[in-house]
PDB file of C-alpha atoms in Angstrom:
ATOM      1  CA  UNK C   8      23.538   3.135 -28.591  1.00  0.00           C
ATOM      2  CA  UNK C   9      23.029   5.358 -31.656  1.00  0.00           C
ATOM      3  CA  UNK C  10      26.851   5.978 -31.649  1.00  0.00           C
ATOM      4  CA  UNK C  11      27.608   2.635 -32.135  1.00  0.00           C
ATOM      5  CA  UNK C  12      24.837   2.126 -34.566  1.00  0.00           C
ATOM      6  CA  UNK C  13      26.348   4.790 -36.557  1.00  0.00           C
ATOM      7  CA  UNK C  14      29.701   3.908 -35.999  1.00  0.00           C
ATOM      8  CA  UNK C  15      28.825   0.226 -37.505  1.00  0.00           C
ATOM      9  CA  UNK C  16      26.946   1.607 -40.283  1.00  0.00           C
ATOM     10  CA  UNK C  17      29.688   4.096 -41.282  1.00  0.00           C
ATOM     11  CA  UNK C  18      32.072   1.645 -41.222  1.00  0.00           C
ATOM     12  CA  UNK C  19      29.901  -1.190 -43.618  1.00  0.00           C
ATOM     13  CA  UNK C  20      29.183   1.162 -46.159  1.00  0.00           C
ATOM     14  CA  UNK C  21      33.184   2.921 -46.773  1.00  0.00           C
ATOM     15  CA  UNK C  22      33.962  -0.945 -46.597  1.00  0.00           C
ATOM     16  CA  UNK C  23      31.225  -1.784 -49.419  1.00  0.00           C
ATOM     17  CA  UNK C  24      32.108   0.777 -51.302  1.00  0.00           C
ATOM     18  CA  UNK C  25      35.704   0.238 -51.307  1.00  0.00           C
ATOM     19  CA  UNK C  26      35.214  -3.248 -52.085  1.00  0.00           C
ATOM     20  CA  UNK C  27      32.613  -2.469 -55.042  1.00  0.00           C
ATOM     21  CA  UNK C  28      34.972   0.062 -56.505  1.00  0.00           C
ATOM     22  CA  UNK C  29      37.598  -2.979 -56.824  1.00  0.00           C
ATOM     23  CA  UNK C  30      35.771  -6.151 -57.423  1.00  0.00           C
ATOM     24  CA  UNK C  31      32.397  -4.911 -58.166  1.00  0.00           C
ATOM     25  CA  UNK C  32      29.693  -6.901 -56.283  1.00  0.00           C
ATOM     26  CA  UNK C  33      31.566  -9.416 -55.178  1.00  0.00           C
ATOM     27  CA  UNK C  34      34.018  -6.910 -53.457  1.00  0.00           C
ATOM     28  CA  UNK C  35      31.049  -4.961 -52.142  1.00  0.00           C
ATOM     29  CA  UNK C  36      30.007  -7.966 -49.723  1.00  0.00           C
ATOM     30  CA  UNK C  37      33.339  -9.270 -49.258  1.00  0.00           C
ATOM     31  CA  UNK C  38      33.972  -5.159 -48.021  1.00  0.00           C
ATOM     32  CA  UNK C  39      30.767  -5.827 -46.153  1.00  0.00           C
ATOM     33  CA  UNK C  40      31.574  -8.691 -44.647  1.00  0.00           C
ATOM     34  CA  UNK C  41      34.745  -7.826 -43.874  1.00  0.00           C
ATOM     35  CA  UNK C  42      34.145  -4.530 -42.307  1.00  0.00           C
ATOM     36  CA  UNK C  43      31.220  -6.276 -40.245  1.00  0.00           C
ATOM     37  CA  UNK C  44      33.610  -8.848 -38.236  1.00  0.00           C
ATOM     38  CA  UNK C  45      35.528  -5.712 -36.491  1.00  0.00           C
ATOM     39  CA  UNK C  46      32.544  -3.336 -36.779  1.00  0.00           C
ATOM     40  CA  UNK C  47      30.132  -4.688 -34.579  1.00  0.00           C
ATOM     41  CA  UNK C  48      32.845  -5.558 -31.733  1.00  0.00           C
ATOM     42  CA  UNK C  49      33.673  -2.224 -31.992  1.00  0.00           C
ATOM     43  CA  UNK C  50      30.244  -1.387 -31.804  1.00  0.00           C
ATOM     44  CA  UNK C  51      29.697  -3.159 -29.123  1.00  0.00           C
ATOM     45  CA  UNK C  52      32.303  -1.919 -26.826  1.00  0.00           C
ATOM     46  CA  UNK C  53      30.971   2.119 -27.623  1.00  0.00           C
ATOM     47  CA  UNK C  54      27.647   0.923 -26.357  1.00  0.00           C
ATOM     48  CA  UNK C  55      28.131  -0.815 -23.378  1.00  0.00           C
ATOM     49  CA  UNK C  56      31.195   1.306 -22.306  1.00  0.00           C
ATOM     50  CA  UNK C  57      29.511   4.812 -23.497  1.00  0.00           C
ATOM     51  CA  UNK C  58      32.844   5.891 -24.898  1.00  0.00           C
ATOM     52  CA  UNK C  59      31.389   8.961 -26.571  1.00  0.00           C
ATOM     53  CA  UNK C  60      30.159  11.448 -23.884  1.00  0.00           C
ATOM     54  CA  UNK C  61      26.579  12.608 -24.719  1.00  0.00           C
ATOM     55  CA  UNK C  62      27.660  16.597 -25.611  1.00  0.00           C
ATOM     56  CA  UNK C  63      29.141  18.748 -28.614  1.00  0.00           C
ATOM     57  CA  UNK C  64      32.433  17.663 -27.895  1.00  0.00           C
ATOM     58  CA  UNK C  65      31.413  14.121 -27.927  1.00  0.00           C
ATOM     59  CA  UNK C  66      29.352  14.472 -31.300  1.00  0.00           C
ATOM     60  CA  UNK C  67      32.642  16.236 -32.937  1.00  0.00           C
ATOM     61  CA  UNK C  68      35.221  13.421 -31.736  1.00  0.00           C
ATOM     62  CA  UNK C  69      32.436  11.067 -33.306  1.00  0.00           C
ATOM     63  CA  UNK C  70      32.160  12.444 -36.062  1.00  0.00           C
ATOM     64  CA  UNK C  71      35.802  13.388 -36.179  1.00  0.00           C
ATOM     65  CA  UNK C  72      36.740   9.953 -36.097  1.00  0.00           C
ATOM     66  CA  UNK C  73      34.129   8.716 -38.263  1.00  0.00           C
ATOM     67  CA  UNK C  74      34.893  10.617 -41.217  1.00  0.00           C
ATOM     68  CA  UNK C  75      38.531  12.254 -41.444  1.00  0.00           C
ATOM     69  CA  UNK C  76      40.107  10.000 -38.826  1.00  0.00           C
ATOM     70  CA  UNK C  77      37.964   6.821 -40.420  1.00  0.00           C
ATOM     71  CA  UNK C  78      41.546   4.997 -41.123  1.00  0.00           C
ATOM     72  CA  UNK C  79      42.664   5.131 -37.867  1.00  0.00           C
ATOM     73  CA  UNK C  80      39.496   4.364 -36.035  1.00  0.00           C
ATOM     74  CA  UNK C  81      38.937   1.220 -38.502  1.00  0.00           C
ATOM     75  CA  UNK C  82      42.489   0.083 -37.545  1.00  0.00           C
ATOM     76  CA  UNK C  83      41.662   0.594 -33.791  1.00  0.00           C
ATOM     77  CA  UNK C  84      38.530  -1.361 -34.314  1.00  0.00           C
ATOM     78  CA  UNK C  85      40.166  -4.413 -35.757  1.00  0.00           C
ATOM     79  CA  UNK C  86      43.199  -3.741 -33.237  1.00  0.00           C
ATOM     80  CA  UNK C  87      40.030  -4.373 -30.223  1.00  0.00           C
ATOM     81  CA  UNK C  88      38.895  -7.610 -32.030  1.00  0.00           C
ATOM     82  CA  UNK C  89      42.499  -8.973 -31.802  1.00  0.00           C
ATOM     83  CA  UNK C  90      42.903  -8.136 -28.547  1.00  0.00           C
ATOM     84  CA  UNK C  91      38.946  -9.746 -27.633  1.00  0.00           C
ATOM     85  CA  UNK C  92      40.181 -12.873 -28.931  1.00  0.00           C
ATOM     86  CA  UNK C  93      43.282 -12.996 -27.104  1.00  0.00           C
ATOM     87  CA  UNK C  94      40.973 -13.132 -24.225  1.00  0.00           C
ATOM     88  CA  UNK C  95      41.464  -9.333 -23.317  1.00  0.00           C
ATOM     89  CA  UNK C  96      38.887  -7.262 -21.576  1.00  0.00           C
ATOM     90  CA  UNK C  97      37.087  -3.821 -22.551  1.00  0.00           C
ATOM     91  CA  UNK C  98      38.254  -1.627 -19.611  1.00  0.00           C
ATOM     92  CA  UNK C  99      34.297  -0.248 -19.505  1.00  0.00           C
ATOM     93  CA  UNK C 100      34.925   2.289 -16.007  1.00  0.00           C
ATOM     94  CA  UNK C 101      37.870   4.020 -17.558  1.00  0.00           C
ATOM     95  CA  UNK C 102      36.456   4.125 -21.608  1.00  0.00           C
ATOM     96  CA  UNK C 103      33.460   5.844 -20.525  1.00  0.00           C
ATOM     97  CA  UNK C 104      33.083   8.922 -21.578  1.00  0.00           C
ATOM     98  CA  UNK C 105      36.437   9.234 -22.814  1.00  0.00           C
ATOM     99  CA  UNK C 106      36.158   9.089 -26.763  1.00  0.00           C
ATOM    100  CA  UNK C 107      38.189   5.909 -26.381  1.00  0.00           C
ATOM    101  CA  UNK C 108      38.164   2.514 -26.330  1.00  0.00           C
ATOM    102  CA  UNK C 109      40.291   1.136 -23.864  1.00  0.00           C
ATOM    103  CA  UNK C 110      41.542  -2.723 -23.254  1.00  0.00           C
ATOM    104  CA  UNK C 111      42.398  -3.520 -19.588  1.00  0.00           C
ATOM    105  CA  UNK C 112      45.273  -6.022 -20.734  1.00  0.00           C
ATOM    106  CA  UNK C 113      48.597  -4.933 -22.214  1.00  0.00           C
ATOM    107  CA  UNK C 114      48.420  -5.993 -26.173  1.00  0.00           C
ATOM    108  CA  UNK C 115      52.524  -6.569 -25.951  1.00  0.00           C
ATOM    109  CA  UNK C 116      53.760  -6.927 -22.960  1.00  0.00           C
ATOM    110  CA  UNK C 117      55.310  -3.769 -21.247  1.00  0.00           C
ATOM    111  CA  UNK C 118      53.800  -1.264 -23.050  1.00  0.00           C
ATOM    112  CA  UNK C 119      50.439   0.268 -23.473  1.00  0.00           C
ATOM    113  CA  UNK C 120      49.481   0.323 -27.227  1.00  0.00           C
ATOM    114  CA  UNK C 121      47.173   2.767 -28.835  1.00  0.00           C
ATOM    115  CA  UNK C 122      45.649   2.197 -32.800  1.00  0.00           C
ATOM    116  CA  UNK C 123      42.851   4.454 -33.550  1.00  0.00           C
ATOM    117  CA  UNK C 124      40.632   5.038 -30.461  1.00  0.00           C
ATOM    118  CA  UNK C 125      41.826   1.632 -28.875  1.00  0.00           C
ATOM    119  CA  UNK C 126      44.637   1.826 -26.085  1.00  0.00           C
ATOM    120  CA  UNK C 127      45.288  -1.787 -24.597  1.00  0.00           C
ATOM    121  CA  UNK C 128      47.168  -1.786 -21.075  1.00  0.00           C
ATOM    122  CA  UNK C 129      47.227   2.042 -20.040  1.00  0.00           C
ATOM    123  CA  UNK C 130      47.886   2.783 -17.174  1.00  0.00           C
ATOM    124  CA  UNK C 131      47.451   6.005 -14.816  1.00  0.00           C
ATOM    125  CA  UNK C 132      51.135   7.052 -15.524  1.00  0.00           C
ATOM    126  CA  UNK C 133      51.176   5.901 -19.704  1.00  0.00           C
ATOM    127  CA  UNK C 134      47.847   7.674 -20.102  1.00  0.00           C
ATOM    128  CA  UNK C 135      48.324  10.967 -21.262  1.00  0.00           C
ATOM    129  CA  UNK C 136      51.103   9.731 -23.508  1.00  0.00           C
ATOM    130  CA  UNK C 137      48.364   7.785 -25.109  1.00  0.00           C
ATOM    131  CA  UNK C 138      46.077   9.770 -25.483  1.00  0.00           C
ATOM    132  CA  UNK C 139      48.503  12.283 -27.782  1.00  0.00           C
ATOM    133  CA  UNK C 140      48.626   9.390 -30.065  1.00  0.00           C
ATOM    134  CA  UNK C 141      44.785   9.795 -30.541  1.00  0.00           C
ATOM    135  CA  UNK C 142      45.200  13.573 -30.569  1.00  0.00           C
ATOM    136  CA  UNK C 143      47.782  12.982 -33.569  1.00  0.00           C
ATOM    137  CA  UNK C 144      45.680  10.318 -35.281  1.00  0.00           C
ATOM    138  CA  UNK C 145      42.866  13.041 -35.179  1.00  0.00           C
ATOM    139  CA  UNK C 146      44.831  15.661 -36.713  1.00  0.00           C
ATOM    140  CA  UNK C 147      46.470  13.860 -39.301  1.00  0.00           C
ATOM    141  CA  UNK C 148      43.800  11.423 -40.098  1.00  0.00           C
ATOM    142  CA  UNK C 149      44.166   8.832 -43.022  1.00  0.00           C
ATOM    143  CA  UNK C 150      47.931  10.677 -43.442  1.00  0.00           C
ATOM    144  CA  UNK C 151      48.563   9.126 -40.076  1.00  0.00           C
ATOM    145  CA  UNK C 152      49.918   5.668 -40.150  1.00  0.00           C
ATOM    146  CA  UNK C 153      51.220   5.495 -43.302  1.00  0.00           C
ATOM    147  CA  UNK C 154      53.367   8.399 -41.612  1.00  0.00           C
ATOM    148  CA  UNK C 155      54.239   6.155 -38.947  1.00  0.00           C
ATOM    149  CA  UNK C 156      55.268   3.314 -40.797  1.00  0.00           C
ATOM    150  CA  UNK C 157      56.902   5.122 -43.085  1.00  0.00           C
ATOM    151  CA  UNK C 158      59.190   6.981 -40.131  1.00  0.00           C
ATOM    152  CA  UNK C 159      59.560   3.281 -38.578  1.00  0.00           C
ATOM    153  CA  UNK C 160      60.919   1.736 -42.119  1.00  0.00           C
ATOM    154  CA  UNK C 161      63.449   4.572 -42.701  1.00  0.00           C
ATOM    155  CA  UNK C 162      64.659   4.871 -38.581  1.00  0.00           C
ATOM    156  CA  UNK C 163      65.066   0.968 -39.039  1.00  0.00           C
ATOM    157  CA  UNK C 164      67.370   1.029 -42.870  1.00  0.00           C
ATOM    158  CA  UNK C 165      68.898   4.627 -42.013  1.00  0.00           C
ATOM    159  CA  UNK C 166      69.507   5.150 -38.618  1.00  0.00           C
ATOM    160  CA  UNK C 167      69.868   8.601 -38.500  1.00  0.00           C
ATOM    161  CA  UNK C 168      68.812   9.022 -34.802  1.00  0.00           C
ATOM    162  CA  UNK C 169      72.382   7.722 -33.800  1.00  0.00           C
ATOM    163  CA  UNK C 170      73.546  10.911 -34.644  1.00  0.00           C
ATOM    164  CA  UNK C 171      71.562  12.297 -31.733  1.00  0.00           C
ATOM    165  CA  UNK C 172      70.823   9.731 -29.526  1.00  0.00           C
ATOM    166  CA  UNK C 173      71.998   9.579 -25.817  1.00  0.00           C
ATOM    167  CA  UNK C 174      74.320   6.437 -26.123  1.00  0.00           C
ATOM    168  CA  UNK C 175      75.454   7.440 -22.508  1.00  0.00           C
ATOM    169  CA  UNK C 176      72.555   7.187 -20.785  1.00  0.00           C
ATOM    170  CA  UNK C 177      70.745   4.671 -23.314  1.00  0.00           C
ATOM    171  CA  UNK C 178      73.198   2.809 -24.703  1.00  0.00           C
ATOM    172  CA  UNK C 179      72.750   0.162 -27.917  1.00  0.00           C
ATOM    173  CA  UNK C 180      74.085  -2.967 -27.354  1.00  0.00           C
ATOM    174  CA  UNK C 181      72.482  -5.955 -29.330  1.00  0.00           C
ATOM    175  CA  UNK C 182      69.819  -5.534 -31.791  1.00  0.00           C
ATOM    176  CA  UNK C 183      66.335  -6.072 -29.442  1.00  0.00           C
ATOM    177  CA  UNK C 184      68.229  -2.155 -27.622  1.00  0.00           C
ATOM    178  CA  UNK C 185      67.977  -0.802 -31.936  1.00  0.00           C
ATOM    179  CA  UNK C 186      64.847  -1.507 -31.899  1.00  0.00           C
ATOM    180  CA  UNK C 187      63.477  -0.893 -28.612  1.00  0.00           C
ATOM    181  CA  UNK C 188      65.119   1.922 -27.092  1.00  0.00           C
ATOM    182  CA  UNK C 189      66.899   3.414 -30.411  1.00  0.00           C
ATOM    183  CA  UNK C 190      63.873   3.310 -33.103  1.00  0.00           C
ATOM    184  CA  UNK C 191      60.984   3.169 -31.432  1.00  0.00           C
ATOM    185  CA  UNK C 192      61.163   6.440 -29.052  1.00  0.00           C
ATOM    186  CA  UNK C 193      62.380   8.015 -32.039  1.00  0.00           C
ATOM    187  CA  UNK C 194      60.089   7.684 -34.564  1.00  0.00           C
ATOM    188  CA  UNK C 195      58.124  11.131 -34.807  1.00  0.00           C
ATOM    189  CA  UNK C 196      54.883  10.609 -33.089  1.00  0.00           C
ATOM    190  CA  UNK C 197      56.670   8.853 -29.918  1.00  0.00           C
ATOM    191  CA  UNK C 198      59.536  11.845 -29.773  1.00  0.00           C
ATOM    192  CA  UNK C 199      56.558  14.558 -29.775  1.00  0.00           C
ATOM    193  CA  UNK C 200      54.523  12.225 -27.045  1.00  0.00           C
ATOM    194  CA  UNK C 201      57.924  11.655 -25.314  1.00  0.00           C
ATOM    195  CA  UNK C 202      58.927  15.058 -25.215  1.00  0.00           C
ATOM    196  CA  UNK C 203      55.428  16.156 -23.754  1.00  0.00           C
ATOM    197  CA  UNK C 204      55.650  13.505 -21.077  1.00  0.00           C
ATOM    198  CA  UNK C 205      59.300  15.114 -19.589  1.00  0.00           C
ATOM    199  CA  UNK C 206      57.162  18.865 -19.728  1.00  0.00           C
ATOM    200  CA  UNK C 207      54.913  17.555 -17.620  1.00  0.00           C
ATOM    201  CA  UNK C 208      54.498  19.728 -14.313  1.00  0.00           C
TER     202      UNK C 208
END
């Protein structure tokens, strides 16, 4: 309970501030406001799922994504409240005690999807994949998705993973197989996960 207090409370007051440093006090309780409508969901789903495990390494991850990974873990938090109004439900056996959030339903269909601290559809198999992309939002922190994005604009203008890519055994043959099986698993955060995932023992 006191994690998602904080976690609410962290959130309002970068939002207010934000929004005051733009549009003054008007921005401040628009930020407020705002910040609020995917706060407290998110809230919500660390209390009554205890996502943060009651020890050190629980306190750091909070605190880790609560200041340094803020970004991220806002973006999670508004990815849950899409994904809550789609009708999808907070996974609370398999988030607790995992410093994640997770969503029982897939958020596109066929893959598991992980913003922030929220995964939507993992699975037993997709899970440690996911969970890198929280490791990597952790590390990198508000660098994170703009590094993503970035990496997906310039694999989707300049394809330069056709230089390297296995057209044998993946081949490219209308423009859903570009996208799908030629940008995406390229892009550098799905390479490094992807490349872990074949290391497995």
């Amino acid at each position: 309970m006191l994690a998602a207090a904080a976690s609410a409370l962290v959130n309002a007051a970068v939002a207010a501030l934000v929004g005051w440093l733009f549009g003054g006090y008007a921005g401040l309780m628009t930020g407020v406001v705002i910040a609020l409508g995917f706060a407290l969901p998110f809230a919500w789903a660390l209390a009554t799922a205890g996502v943060y495990p009651r020890s050190t390494r629980g306190v750091a991850l909070f605190v880790l994504d609560h200041t340094w990974s803020l970004p991220n873990t806002a973006a999670g938090a508004a990815f849950l409240v899409g994904n809550l109004l789609a009708g999808h439900r907070l996974d609370r056996p398999r988030s607790r005690g995992s410093a994640r959030v997770n969503v029982v339903e897939q958020a596109i269909p066929g893959y598991a999807t992980t913003i922030g601290t929220v995964i939507a559809g993992v699975s037993p198999r997709t899970e440690r994949h996911e969970d890198l992309h929280i490791l990597q939002a952790r590390l990198l922190g508000p660098l994170y998705l703009p590094l993503v994005a970035a990496n997906y604009a310039v694999f989707a203008l300049l394809p330069l993973w056709l230089v390297y890519h296995d057209h044998r055994g993946t081949p490219i043959r209308c423009t859903r197989d570009y996208f799908l099986l030629g940008v995406y698993p390229h892009t550098w955060h799905e390479a490094w996960a992807y490349r872990r995932d074949r290391r497995r023992p």
